[in-house]
Short mmCIF file of C-alpha atoms in Angstrom, two decimals:
data_model
loop_
_atom_site.label_atom_id
_atom_site.label_comp_id
_atom_site.label_asym_id
_atom_site.label_seq_id
_atom_site.Cartn_x
_atom_site.Cartn_y
_atom_site.Cartn_z
CA UNK A 12 0.00 0.00 0.00
CA UNK A 13 1.38 3.45 -0.90
CA UNK A 14 2.60 5.55 1.99
CA UNK A 15 0.18 8.32 2.88
CA UNK A 16 -0.50 10.62 5.81
CA UNK A 17 -3.42 9.50 7.96
CA UNK A 18 -6.39 11.84 8.32
CA UNK A 19 -7.67 12.57 11.84
CA UNK A 20 -10.65 10.29 12.49
CA UNK A 21 -13.01 10.05 15.44
CA UNK A 22 -14.92 7.14 16.89
CA UNK A 23 -18.59 7.00 15.82
CA UNK A 24 -19.49 5.59 19.24
CA UNK A 25 -17.77 7.93 21.70
CA UNK A 26 -16.12 10.65 19.60
CA UNK A 27 -12.56 9.82 20.73
CA UNK A 28 -9.70 9.81 18.26
CA UNK A 29 -9.45 6.72 16.04
CA UNK A 30 -6.04 5.33 15.15
CA UNK A 31 -4.97 2.63 12.73
CA UNK A 32 -3.67 -0.54 14.37
CA UNK A 33 -1.96 -3.27 12.36
CA UNK A 34 -1.96 -6.82 13.64
CA UNK A 35 1.07 -9.12 13.48
CA UNK A 36 1.94 -11.38 10.59
CA UNK A 37 2.42 -11.11 6.84
CA UNK A 38 -1.34 -11.05 6.26
CA UNK A 39 -1.91 -8.56 9.06
CA UNK A 40 -5.37 -7.05 9.16
CA UNK A 41 -5.79 -3.41 10.02
CA UNK A 42 -8.23 -2.05 12.58
CA UNK A 43 -9.38 1.37 13.70
CA UNK A 44 -9.32 1.67 17.48
CA UNK A 45 -9.97 4.43 20.00
CA UNK A 46 -8.73 4.99 23.54
CA UNK A 47 -12.08 3.87 24.95
CA UNK A 48 -11.67 0.42 23.48
CA UNK A 49 -14.02 0.63 20.51
CA UNK A 50 -12.57 -1.12 17.49
CA UNK A 51 -13.47 -1.61 13.84
CA UNK A 52 -11.68 -4.31 11.87
CA UNK A 53 -10.95 -3.81 8.21
CA UNK A 54 -12.92 -6.01 5.84
CA UNK A 55 -10.73 -8.24 3.71
CA UNK A 56 -11.36 -5.85 0.80
CA UNK A 57 -9.77 -3.01 2.79
CA UNK A 58 -12.64 -0.81 3.99
CA UNK A 59 -13.95 -0.26 7.52
CA UNK A 60 -17.60 -0.55 8.53
CA UNK A 61 -18.53 2.35 10.83
CA UNK A 62 -22.30 1.88 10.51
CA UNK A 63 -22.94 1.41 14.22
CA UNK A 64 -26.21 0.86 16.09
CA UNK A 65 -29.08 0.34 13.65
CA UNK A 66 -26.87 1.21 10.69
CA UNK A 67 -28.67 3.32 8.11
CA UNK A 68 -32.26 3.61 6.92
CA UNK A 69 -31.11 4.55 3.41
CA UNK A 70 -30.98 2.08 0.54
CA UNK A 71 -27.42 1.29 -0.48
CA UNK A 72 -26.42 0.60 -4.07
CA UNK A 73 -26.49 -3.09 -4.90
CA UNK A 74 -23.62 -5.19 -6.21
CA UNK A 75 -25.20 -5.12 -9.67
CA UNK A 76 -25.58 -1.33 -9.68
CA UNK A 77 -21.98 -0.92 -8.54
CA UNK A 78 -20.74 -3.31 -11.23
CA UNK A 79 -22.55 -1.26 -13.87
CA UNK A 80 -21.06 1.97 -12.51
CA UNK A 81 -17.57 0.51 -12.40
CA UNK A 82 -17.83 -0.72 -16.00
CA UNK A 83 -19.12 2.64 -17.24
CA UNK A 84 -16.62 4.81 -15.37
CA UNK A 85 -13.74 2.46 -16.14
CA UNK A 86 -14.57 3.04 -19.81
CA UNK A 87 -13.51 6.66 -19.33
CA UNK A 88 -16.81 8.19 -20.40
CA UNK A 89 -16.90 10.60 -17.45
CA UNK A 90 -13.14 11.19 -17.24
CA UNK A 91 -13.57 14.87 -18.28
CA UNK A 92 -15.78 15.30 -15.22
CA UNK A 93 -13.18 13.74 -12.93
CA UNK A 94 -10.55 16.07 -14.39
CA UNK A 95 -12.82 19.07 -13.80
CA UNK A 96 -13.40 18.07 -10.17
CA UNK A 97 -9.66 17.72 -9.63
CA UNK A 98 -9.11 21.13 -11.21
CA UNK A 99 -11.63 22.62 -8.77
CA UNK A 100 -9.80 21.10 -5.79
CA UNK A 101 -6.24 22.07 -6.74
CA UNK A 102 -6.52 25.88 -6.25
CA UNK A 103 -6.89 25.24 -2.51
CA UNK A 104 -3.46 23.61 -2.28
CA UNK A 105 -0.33 25.22 -0.86
CA UNK A 106 2.60 23.44 -2.57
CA UNK A 107 4.61 21.38 -0.13
CA UNK A 108 1.96 21.48 2.59
CA UNK A 109 -0.06 18.40 3.67
CA UNK A 110 -3.50 18.18 2.11
CA UNK A 111 -6.54 16.11 3.07
CA UNK A 112 -9.54 15.31 0.87
CA UNK A 113 -12.92 13.94 1.99
CA UNK A 114 -14.88 12.24 -0.81
CA UNK A 115 -18.44 11.93 0.43
CA UNK A 116 -20.38 9.31 -1.53
CA UNK A 117 -17.22 7.97 -3.13
CA UNK A 118 -18.95 5.16 -5.03
CA UNK A 119 -16.38 3.11 -6.92
CA UNK A 120 -13.66 5.69 -6.21
CA UNK A 121 -12.98 6.70 -9.82
CA UNK A 122 -13.32 10.43 -9.20
CA UNK A 123 -11.21 10.32 -6.04
CA UNK A 124 -8.47 8.47 -7.92
CA UNK A 125 -8.07 11.37 -10.34
CA UNK A 126 -8.23 13.94 -7.54
CA UNK A 127 -5.51 12.13 -5.55
CA UNK A 128 -3.21 11.91 -8.56
CA UNK A 129 -3.65 15.61 -9.36
CA UNK A 130 -3.15 16.75 -5.76
CA UNK A 131 0.05 14.71 -5.47
CA UNK A 132 1.43 16.30 -8.62
CA UNK A 133 0.96 19.66 -6.93
CA UNK A 134 1.92 19.09 -3.31
CA UNK A 135 3.48 15.62 -3.15
CA UNK A 136 1.35 14.44 -0.25
CA UNK A 137 -2.34 13.78 0.18
CA UNK A 138 -4.47 12.04 2.79
CA UNK A 139 -7.99 10.94 1.87
CA UNK A 140 -11.18 9.74 3.50
CA UNK A 141 -13.76 8.01 1.29
CA UNK A 142 -17.33 7.59 2.56
CA UNK A 143 -20.22 5.53 1.23
CA UNK A 144 -23.05 3.40 2.60
CA UNK A 145 -22.65 0.63 0.02
CA UNK A 146 -20.22 -2.11 0.98
CA UNK A 147 -20.19 -3.20 -2.65
CA UNK A 148 -19.02 0.25 -3.75
CA UNK A 149 -16.43 0.43 -0.98
CA UNK A 150 -14.94 -2.92 -1.99
CA UNK A 151 -14.19 -1.41 -5.39
CA UNK A 152 -13.11 1.96 -4.01
CA UNK A 153 -10.68 0.47 -1.47
CA UNK A 154 -8.95 -1.50 -4.21
CA UNK A 155 -8.76 1.49 -6.55
CA UNK A 156 -7.54 3.88 -3.82
CA UNK A 157 -5.62 1.78 -1.28
CA UNK A 158 -3.98 4.87 0.23
CA UNK A 159 -7.36 6.31 1.26
CA UNK A 160 -9.27 5.37 4.41
CA UNK A 161 -12.53 3.94 3.03
CA UNK A 162 -15.40 3.98 5.51
CA UNK A 163 -18.95 2.67 5.44
CA UNK A 164 -21.01 5.34 7.15
CA UNK A 165 -24.18 7.40 6.80
CA UNK A 166 -23.49 11.00 5.76
CA UNK A 167 -26.60 12.12 7.66
CA UNK A 168 -25.02 10.98 10.92
CA UNK A 169 -22.05 12.75 12.58
CA UNK A 170 -19.08 12.13 10.30
CA UNK A 171 -16.19 10.08 11.73
CA UNK A 172 -13.75 12.93 11.11
CA UNK A 173 -12.39 15.42 13.64
CA UNK A 174 -13.18 19.14 13.52
CA UNK A 175 -11.44 21.25 10.84
CA UNK A 176 -9.50 18.21 9.60
CA UNK A 177 -9.94 18.34 5.81
CA UNK A 178 -8.91 20.86 3.16
CA UNK A 179 -11.42 19.89 0.49
CA UNK A 180 -14.68 17.95 0.29
CA UNK A 181 -15.94 16.48 -2.97
CA UNK A 182 -19.58 15.46 -3.40
CA UNK A 183 -20.51 13.98 -6.77
CA UNK A 184 -24.20 13.03 -7.15
CA UNK A 185 -24.41 12.33 -3.41
CA UNK A 186 -26.25 13.74 -0.35
CA UNK A 187 -24.87 16.84 1.36
CA UNK A 188 -24.84 17.31 5.12
CA UNK A 189 -24.03 21.02 5.31
CA UNK A 190 -23.55 21.24 9.07
CA UNK A 191 -21.17 18.27 9.22
CA UNK A 192 -19.26 19.40 6.14
CA UNK A 193 -18.78 22.81 7.75
CA UNK A 194 -17.57 21.17 10.97
CA UNK A 195 -14.88 19.00 9.36
CA UNK A 196 -13.70 21.53 6.76
CA UNK A 197 -10.76 23.73 7.65
CA UNK A 198 -11.13 27.54 7.49
CA UNK A 199 -10.57 28.55 3.88
CA UNK A 200 -11.30 25.04 2.61
CA UNK A 201 -13.51 24.29 -0.35
CA UNK A 202 -16.57 22.15 -0.96
CA UNK A 203 -16.85 20.92 -4.56
CA UNK A 204 -20.34 19.75 -5.53
CA UNK A 205 -21.35 18.18 -8.85
CA UNK A 206 -24.99 18.18 -9.93
CA UNK A 207 -26.71 17.40 -13.25
CA UNK A 208 -28.19 20.25 -15.29
CA UNK A 209 -31.43 20.42 -17.25
CA UNK A 210 -31.22 18.20 -20.32
CA UNK A 211 -28.78 15.75 -18.69
CA UNK A 212 -28.95 12.47 -20.66
CA UNK A 213 -32.22 13.68 -22.19
CA UNK A 214 -31.91 11.38 -25.21
CA UNK A 215 -32.40 8.27 -23.05
CA UNK A 216 -33.62 9.44 -19.64
CA UNK A 217 -37.35 8.99 -20.20
CA UNK A 218 -37.32 5.49 -21.70
CA UNK A 219 -34.70 4.28 -19.25
CA UNK A 220 -36.76 5.31 -16.22
CA UNK A 221 -34.18 7.87 -15.07
CA UNK A 222 -35.21 10.78 -12.86
CA UNK A 223 -35.79 14.16 -14.47
CA UNK A 224 -33.85 17.25 -13.37
CA UNK A 225 -35.91 19.75 -11.38
CA UNK A 226 -35.99 23.34 -12.67
CA UNK A 227 -35.11 24.80 -9.27
CA UNK A 228 -32.21 22.42 -8.54
CA UNK A 229 -29.57 25.17 -8.23
CA UNK A 230 -31.69 27.21 -5.84
CA UNK A 231 -32.41 24.16 -3.71
CA UNK A 232 -28.71 23.26 -3.63
CA UNK A 233 -27.76 26.72 -2.37
CA UNK A 234 -30.58 26.66 0.17
CA UNK A 235 -29.57 23.22 1.46
CA UNK A 236 -26.03 24.43 2.13
CA UNK A 237 -27.03 27.74 3.68
CA UNK A 238 -26.11 29.25 6.11
CA UNK A 239 -22.90 27.19 6.32
CA UNK A 240 -21.62 27.75 2.76
CA UNK A 241 -21.74 30.34 0.01
CA UNK A 242 -21.09 29.65 -3.67
CA UNK A 243 -17.76 30.97 -4.92
CA UNK A 244 -17.75 29.78 -8.54
CA UNK A 245 -19.58 27.55 -11.00
CA UNK A 246 -18.50 25.75 -14.14
CA UNK A 247 -20.75 23.98 -16.62
CA UNK A 248 -19.42 20.91 -18.37
CA UNK A 249 -21.03 19.05 -21.28
CA UNK A 250 -19.79 15.64 -22.42
CA UNK A 251 -21.03 14.28 -25.73
CA UNK A 252 -20.83 10.49 -25.81
CA UNK A 253 -21.60 7.81 -28.38
CA UNK A 254 -22.65 4.75 -26.39
CA UNK A 255 -23.50 1.17 -27.26
CA UNK A 256 -26.74 -0.34 -25.93
CA UNK A 257 -24.75 -2.13 -23.23
CA UNK A 258 -23.04 1.09 -22.16
CA UNK A 259 -26.39 2.89 -22.11
CA UNK A 260 -27.86 0.18 -19.90
CA UNK A 261 -24.91 0.51 -17.51
CA UNK A 262 -25.33 4.30 -17.45
CA UNK A 263 -29.02 4.06 -16.56
CA UNK A 264 -28.73 1.15 -14.15
CA UNK A 265 -25.84 2.62 -12.15
CA UNK A 266 -28.04 5.48 -10.88
CA UNK A 267 -31.28 5.71 -8.88
CA UNK A 268 -33.20 3.81 -11.58
CA UNK A 269 -31.27 0.73 -10.54
CA UNK A 270 -33.18 0.64 -7.25
CA UNK A 271 -36.51 -0.01 -8.92
CA UNK A 272 -35.66 -1.56 -12.31
CA UNK A 273 -33.38 -4.43 -13.21
CA UNK A 274 -30.75 -4.06 -15.88
CA UNK A 275 -32.59 -6.36 -18.29
CA UNK A 276 -35.70 -4.20 -18.06
CA UNK A 277 -33.67 -1.04 -18.63
CA UNK A 278 -31.90 -2.56 -21.64
CA UNK A 279 -35.27 -3.57 -23.10
CA UNK A 280 -36.60 -0.02 -22.66
CA UNK A 281 -33.58 1.49 -24.38
CA UNK A 282 -33.49 -1.02 -27.22
CA UNK A 283 -30.84 -3.55 -28.13
CA UNK A 284 -30.40 -3.40 -31.91
CA UNK A 285 -26.66 -2.96 -31.68
CA UNK A 286 -26.94 0.66 -32.79
CA UNK A 287 -24.97 3.25 -30.82
CA UNK A 288 -26.74 6.32 -29.49
CA UNK A 289 -25.41 9.83 -29.04
CA UNK A 290 -26.04 11.13 -25.52
CA UNK A 291 -25.06 14.39 -23.87
CA UNK A 292 -24.24 14.57 -20.17
CA UNK A 293 -24.64 18.01 -18.65
CA UNK A 294 -23.02 18.83 -15.32
CA UNK A 295 -22.59 21.83 -13.05
CA UNK A 296 -19.53 21.97 -10.80
CA UNK A 297 -19.97 24.45 -7.95
CA UNK A 298 -17.27 25.45 -5.51
CA UNK A 299 -18.54 26.56 -2.11
CA UNK A 300 -16.59 28.27 0.65
CA UNK A 301 -17.55 28.42 4.34
CA UNK A 302 -19.86 31.38 4.90
CA UNK A 303 -18.46 33.96 7.27
CA UNK A 304 -21.76 34.11 9.11
CA UNK A 305 -21.97 30.35 9.52
CA UNK A 306 -22.32 29.16 13.13
#
């Protein structure tokens, strides 16, 4: 595993500092432990399960949805988006200084991989925390980003990160807990949020059962982050893709539609004549800074 600084974590049970402990032997398993005796062993795939108590009431992505997402993202179709997210993170870096990234809703880890590589080219050192509620996603993410601490946790619960511990937070198509993000972000840090814009995947969204984009999405995003954050900048990014029926089915199934449709049903809705379809993805990348008036 690549050497990397360890981000400051806190126990989800008692709030004490969590430290990495490595057991003896060549196949030593890691654990996160606190001074009060609470411990969380690493799964064999490398992530830690911090869903304590009753866990989460939210529906995690299934193994099949995650496999579709991994296949689609591994094909490079959204690589321009990953590059744009990394470009939004980098201006917050002081060359030569330690830097910590929190990727909330990391999924398969593809976006974080690009961010980590870009940050290291700038500062040479980067710690990372990757959060998700899907163990299937975290299995993939931990393999793709072994230097990150990958944690199963619910973003709507107190985050297992100490106060003012991270320099940047990335949130790509994932829930946003404004109060907790403000707590763990250092003064002057940046929150990078990616949302779809009107017309996103319009060529296939309706027949694939994908959710439409609300007209007031930007206003609701700003309201959900207020009073903790204020928007600093926005960038729109359009990606024109020519996708096979299989790639289209992966694209539709990897999102919320995968919770209520199976991939076969989605493929049947899209059509499977072997003809490629041109689809445009439309994104908005917004950089938020902590609001001065935030509590």
